[in-house]
Amino acid sequence: MTSEVAGRQPTVLEVEALPTLADYGYDGGRIAFRRFCAQVFEPGAPRFLKSDTGALVVFRHADLRAMAAKPELAAMAPNQVFPGVLTAELPEEKPVGFAIADLIKNQLFGANGELNASLRKVLLNQIGPKPTAARTDVARALATRILEGLPLNQAVDLVEQIAEPLIGLYWGGLIGMSDQDALAAAVQARRMTPMLFLRMDWEGIREADAAAKAYRALVEGSGQRALEAGRCPFVTAIAHDLAAIDIADDLDYGGYVPKTVGAFLAGNLFDGFHTAALAIANTVRTLLDHPEVMTQLRAEPEKVAAAVVECLRLEPPVIHLNRILSADLVYDGLIIPAGTRVLMMWAAANRDPEAFVNPDRFDLNRPQQGSTTFGGGAHICPGRFVASLAARSLIDAMITERIEVRAAGDIDDWIDNHAMCQLRRLPVTLEKLDA
């Protein structure tokens, strides 16, 4: 509802006067997130909150979807995420944190306006719904290969031995990486996790920075070698489209145009390696809570896609993302001033009872529209098709190979202090149903 429709003059939203996330039990990570959702949708709860850094917190489904469509809601540009780190005056010996910043500046997620649209098109031309669907058989073959290579009836870590190898080998195959390098890149992407913590410590940043440097060397180097050899249509097509972009860099708002295809791949596929691996693991983790669903899927495999949507609605990889208002936003009778930082709590919208009836219940027949697992608006995640394909492929392989996955220890070892729902490990056993 706009202020004009409401027939009243808009008023300035006083963010500093709002209740805090901490008031509703949230301090990062999946366990705190579940605690938050159990409280914040109760009658009488506020419409908006603020974070401990003073950002406006948007968590209700209708507000998230409506605000995400507003052009004033901008992505955080590189110099806003990494103030002072990317300056030209840096010494030859780069400070801790530079490798992270220099990698992430190449992401389209930090671009706005024309550049965001242009870079997004470059990526979606290769990983949009049609090209990703065309790789379904490849993804299923990888999932089958990984399952066949693991011992039966012995504990394995689904995170490190299934989810990461599956997505690592998928991307590696597209950009000409050796299996060894692809698997190593997936591990380094996981080691970058501390950069996503809400409260960072020096040792964590050092670890993440070293991992960013190693990850970039693997992915960027492979991408450049593949381009020079002309052996990867995926890389060649991206390089061609990237070279056609003629937009000036603007690290303060517009974003940054990667200068090589290798830099583009390394920056934009970090989420492809990291977040997609979380999506795979979280899908299986959800099914462990609902074994009856897996039984149904064996009888009705055509429902696997719907099951993945519902699994990721309940256990989404991303809890929240940061945005900033590039101009005053007039929204539903409120003025939210330019420069306000906005924490978009996408995962919470998936549990909003105003959008999803009985939101805590797994419903395989639930309409799939409205999920906010991968965000929304102009900055929606372009890798969502690959993440969903990878999760579906693993379930398909489990059905085809008649593999039952069972818990084999603590399956709730979630990382706290985190902007993501991420398991440290997921111990399971693989059992043949025929046995």
mmCIF file of N, CA, C and O in Angstrom, residues 28-60:
data_model
loop_
_atom_site.group_PDB
_atom_site.id
_atom_site.type_symbol
_atom_site.label_atom_id
_atom_site.label_comp_id
_atom_site.label_asym_id
_atom_site.label_seq_id
_atom_site.Cartn_x
_atom_site.Cartn_y
_atom_site.Cartn_z
ATOM 1 N N GLY A 28 22.620 -14.631 15.103
ATOM 2 C CA GLY A 28 23.329 -15.263 14.001
ATOM 3 C C GLY A 28 23.266 -16.777 14.029
ATOM 4 O O GLY A 28 23.305 -17.399 15.089
ATOM 5 N N GLY A 29 23.159 -17.357 12.846
ATOM 6 C CA GLY A 29 23.158 -18.807 12.712
ATOM 7 C C GLY A 29 21.767 -19.409 12.747
ATOM 8 O O GLY A 29 20.794 -18.785 13.157
ATOM 9 N N ARG A 30 21.674 -20.668 12.341
ATOM 10 C CA ARG A 30 20.391 -21.318 12.166
ATOM 11 C C ARG A 30 19.644 -21.542 13.472
ATOM 12 O O ARG A 30 18.415 -21.399 13.533
ATOM 13 N N ILE A 31 20.326 -21.906 14.529
ATOM 14 C CA ILE A 31 19.627 -22.165 15.791
ATOM 15 C C ILE A 31 18.983 -20.882 16.310
ATOM 16 O O ILE A 31 17.806 -20.872 16.704
ATOM 17 N N ALA A 32 19.734 -19.789 16.290
ATOM 18 C CA ALA A 32 19.170 -18.507 16.714
ATOM 19 C C ALA A 32 18.069 -18.060 15.760
ATOM 20 O O ALA A 32 17.075 -17.453 16.177
ATOM 21 N N PHE A 33 18.228 -18.351 14.482
ATOM 22 C CA PHE A 33 17.210 -17.985 13.498
ATOM 23 C C PHE A 33 15.887 -18.684 13.790
ATOM 24 O O PHE A 33 14.821 -18.069 13.743
ATOM 25 N N ARG A 34 15.936 -19.965 14.111
ATOM 26 C CA ARG A 34 14.709 -20.684 14.443
ATOM 27 C C ARG A 34 14.059 -20.090 15.699
ATOM 28 O O ARG A 34 12.835 -19.971 15.796
ATOM 29 N N ARG A 35 14.885 -19.733 16.668
ATOM 30 C CA ARG A 35 14.377 -19.113 17.897
ATOM 31 C C ARG A 35 13.689 -17.789 17.577
ATOM 32 O O ARG A 35 12.628 -17.467 18.121
ATOM 33 N N PHE A 36 14.304 -17.038 16.685
ATOM 34 C CA PHE A 36 13.751 -15.757 16.251
ATOM 35 C C PHE A 36 12.377 -15.940 15.612
ATOM 36 O O PHE A 36 11.415 -15.241 15.949
ATOM 37 N N CYS A 37 12.281 -16.883 14.675
ATOM 38 C CA CYS A 37 11.010 -17.075 13.960
ATOM 39 C C CYS A 37 9.894 -17.525 14.889
ATOM 40 O O CYS A 37 8.717 -17.204 14.653
ATOM 41 N N ALA A 38 10.251 -18.256 15.935
ATOM 42 C CA ALA A 38 9.237 -18.721 16.871
ATOM 43 C C ALA A 38 8.619 -17.571 17.656
ATOM 44 O O ALA A 38 7.512 -17.703 18.194
ATOM 45 N N GLN A 39 9.312 -16.426 17.712
ATOM 46 C CA GLN A 39 8.829 -15.283 18.492
ATOM 47 C C GLN A 39 8.286 -14.139 17.637
ATOM 48 O O GLN A 39 7.295 -13.497 17.990
ATOM 49 N N VAL A 40 8.933 -13.881 16.508
ATOM 50 C CA VAL A 40 8.701 -12.619 15.820
ATOM 51 C C VAL A 40 7.393 -12.588 15.038
ATOM 52 O O VAL A 40 6.924 -11.506 14.656
ATOM 53 N N PHE A 41 6.790 -13.736 14.806
ATOM 54 C CA PHE A 41 5.507 -13.754 14.100
ATOM 55 C C PHE A 41 4.323 -13.931 15.044
ATOM 56 O O PHE A 41 3.195 -14.145 14.602
ATOM 57 N N GLU A 42 4.595 -13.823 16.336
ATOM 58 C CA GLU A 42 3.510 -13.868 17.306
ATOM 59 C C GLU A 42 2.688 -12.581 17.230
ATOM 60 O O GLU A 42 3.200 -11.520 16.833
ATOM 61 N N PRO A 43 1.403 -12.625 17.602
ATOM 62 C CA PRO A 43 0.578 -11.398 17.600
ATOM 63 C C PRO A 43 1.223 -10.298 18.441
ATOM 64 O O PRO A 43 1.766 -10.557 19.518
ATOM 65 N N GLY A 44 1.181 -9.087 17.916
ATOM 66 C CA GLY A 44 1.734 -7.944 18.635
ATOM 67 C C GLY A 44 3.194 -7.678 18.361
ATOM 68 O O GLY A 44 3.742 -6.674 18.834
ATOM 69 N N ALA A 45 3.869 -8.557 17.607
ATOM 70 C CA ALA A 45 5.279 -8.329 17.284
ATOM 71 C C ALA A 45 5.401 -7.153 16.320
ATOM 72 O O ALA A 45 4.484 -6.863 15.542
ATOM 73 N N PRO A 46 6.514 -6.442 16.338
ATOM 74 C CA PRO A 46 6.671 -5.259 15.488
ATOM 75 C C PRO A 46 6.786 -5.618 14.021
ATOM 76 O O PRO A 46 7.085 -6.753 13.658
ATOM 77 N N ARG A 47 6.544 -4.610 13.191
ATOM 78 C CA ARG A 47 6.653 -4.813 11.749
ATOM 79 C C ARG A 47 8.107 -4.823 11.290
ATOM 80 O O ARG A 47 8.480 -5.584 10.399
ATOM 81 N N PHE A 48 8.939 -3.940 11.875
ATOM 82 C CA PHE A 48 10.342 -3.850 11.536
ATOM 83 C C PHE A 48 11.173 -3.938 12.809
ATOM 84 O O PHE A 48 10.685 -3.682 13.912
ATOM 85 N N LEU A 49 12.451 -4.260 12.625
ATOM 86 C CA LEU A 49 13.408 -4.285 13.734
ATOM 87 C C LEU A 49 14.666 -3.549 13.291
ATOM 88 O O LEU A 49 14.751 -3.057 12.169
ATOM 89 N N LYS A 50 15.632 -3.491 14.202
ATOM 90 C CA LYS A 50 16.947 -2.970 13.820
ATOM 91 C C LYS A 50 18.004 -3.975 14.257
ATOM 92 O O LYS A 50 17.805 -4.755 15.198
ATOM 93 N N SER A 51 19.138 -3.953 13.553
ATOM 94 C CA SER A 51 20.239 -4.839 13.896
ATOM 95 C C SER A 51 21.111 -4.178 14.956
ATOM 96 O O SER A 51 20.927 -3.003 15.293
ATOM 97 N N ASP A 52 22.099 -4.924 15.446
ATOM 98 C CA ASP A 52 22.982 -4.344 16.463
ATOM 99 C C ASP A 52 23.900 -3.281 15.879
ATOM 100 O O ASP A 52 24.539 -2.535 16.619
ATOM 101 N N THR A 53 23.960 -3.188 14.538
ATOM 102 C CA THR A 53 24.740 -2.127 13.899
ATOM 103 C C THR A 53 23.857 -0.970 13.436
ATOM 104 O O THR A 53 24.334 -0.062 12.760
ATOM 105 N N GLY A 54 22.559 -1.036 13.766
ATOM 106 C CA GLY A 54 21.655 0.058 13.438
ATOM 107 C C GLY A 54 20.971 -0.049 12.094
ATOM 108 O O GLY A 54 20.293 0.896 11.669
ATOM 109 N N ALA A 55 21.121 -1.180 11.399
ATOM 110 C CA ALA A 55 20.443 -1.355 10.112
ATOM 111 C C ALA A 55 18.966 -1.652 10.331
ATOM 112 O O ALA A 55 18.571 -2.273 11.320
ATOM 113 N N LEU A 56 18.147 -1.210 9.397
ATOM 114 C CA LEU A 56 16.733 -1.562 9.398
ATOM 115 C C LEU A 56 16.606 -3.037 9.029
ATOM 116 O O LEU A 56 17.175 -3.491 8.039
ATOM 117 N N VAL A 57 15.859 -3.802 9.818
ATOM 118 C CA VAL A 57 15.672 -5.230 9.548
ATOM 119 C C VAL A 57 14.272 -5.442 8.979
ATOM 120 O O VAL A 57 13.273 -5.121 9.623
ATOM 121 N N VAL A 58 14.220 -5.977 7.773
ATOM 122 C CA VAL A 58 12.951 -6.303 7.116
ATOM 123 C C VAL A 58 12.840 -7.822 7.099
ATOM 124 O O VAL A 58 13.734 -8.507 6.605
ATOM 125 N N PHE A 59 11.756 -8.359 7.639
ATOM 126 C CA PHE A 59 11.663 -9.806 7.774
ATOM 127 C C PHE A 59 10.309 -10.379 7.371
ATOM 128 O O PHE A 59 10.167 -11.593 7.237
ATOM 129 N N ARG A 60 9.312 -9.546 7.194
ATOM 130 C CA ARG A 60 7.992 -10.045 6.806
ATOM 131 C C ARG A 60 7.925 -10.216 5.291
ATOM 132 O O ARG A 60 8.474 -9.415 4.523
#
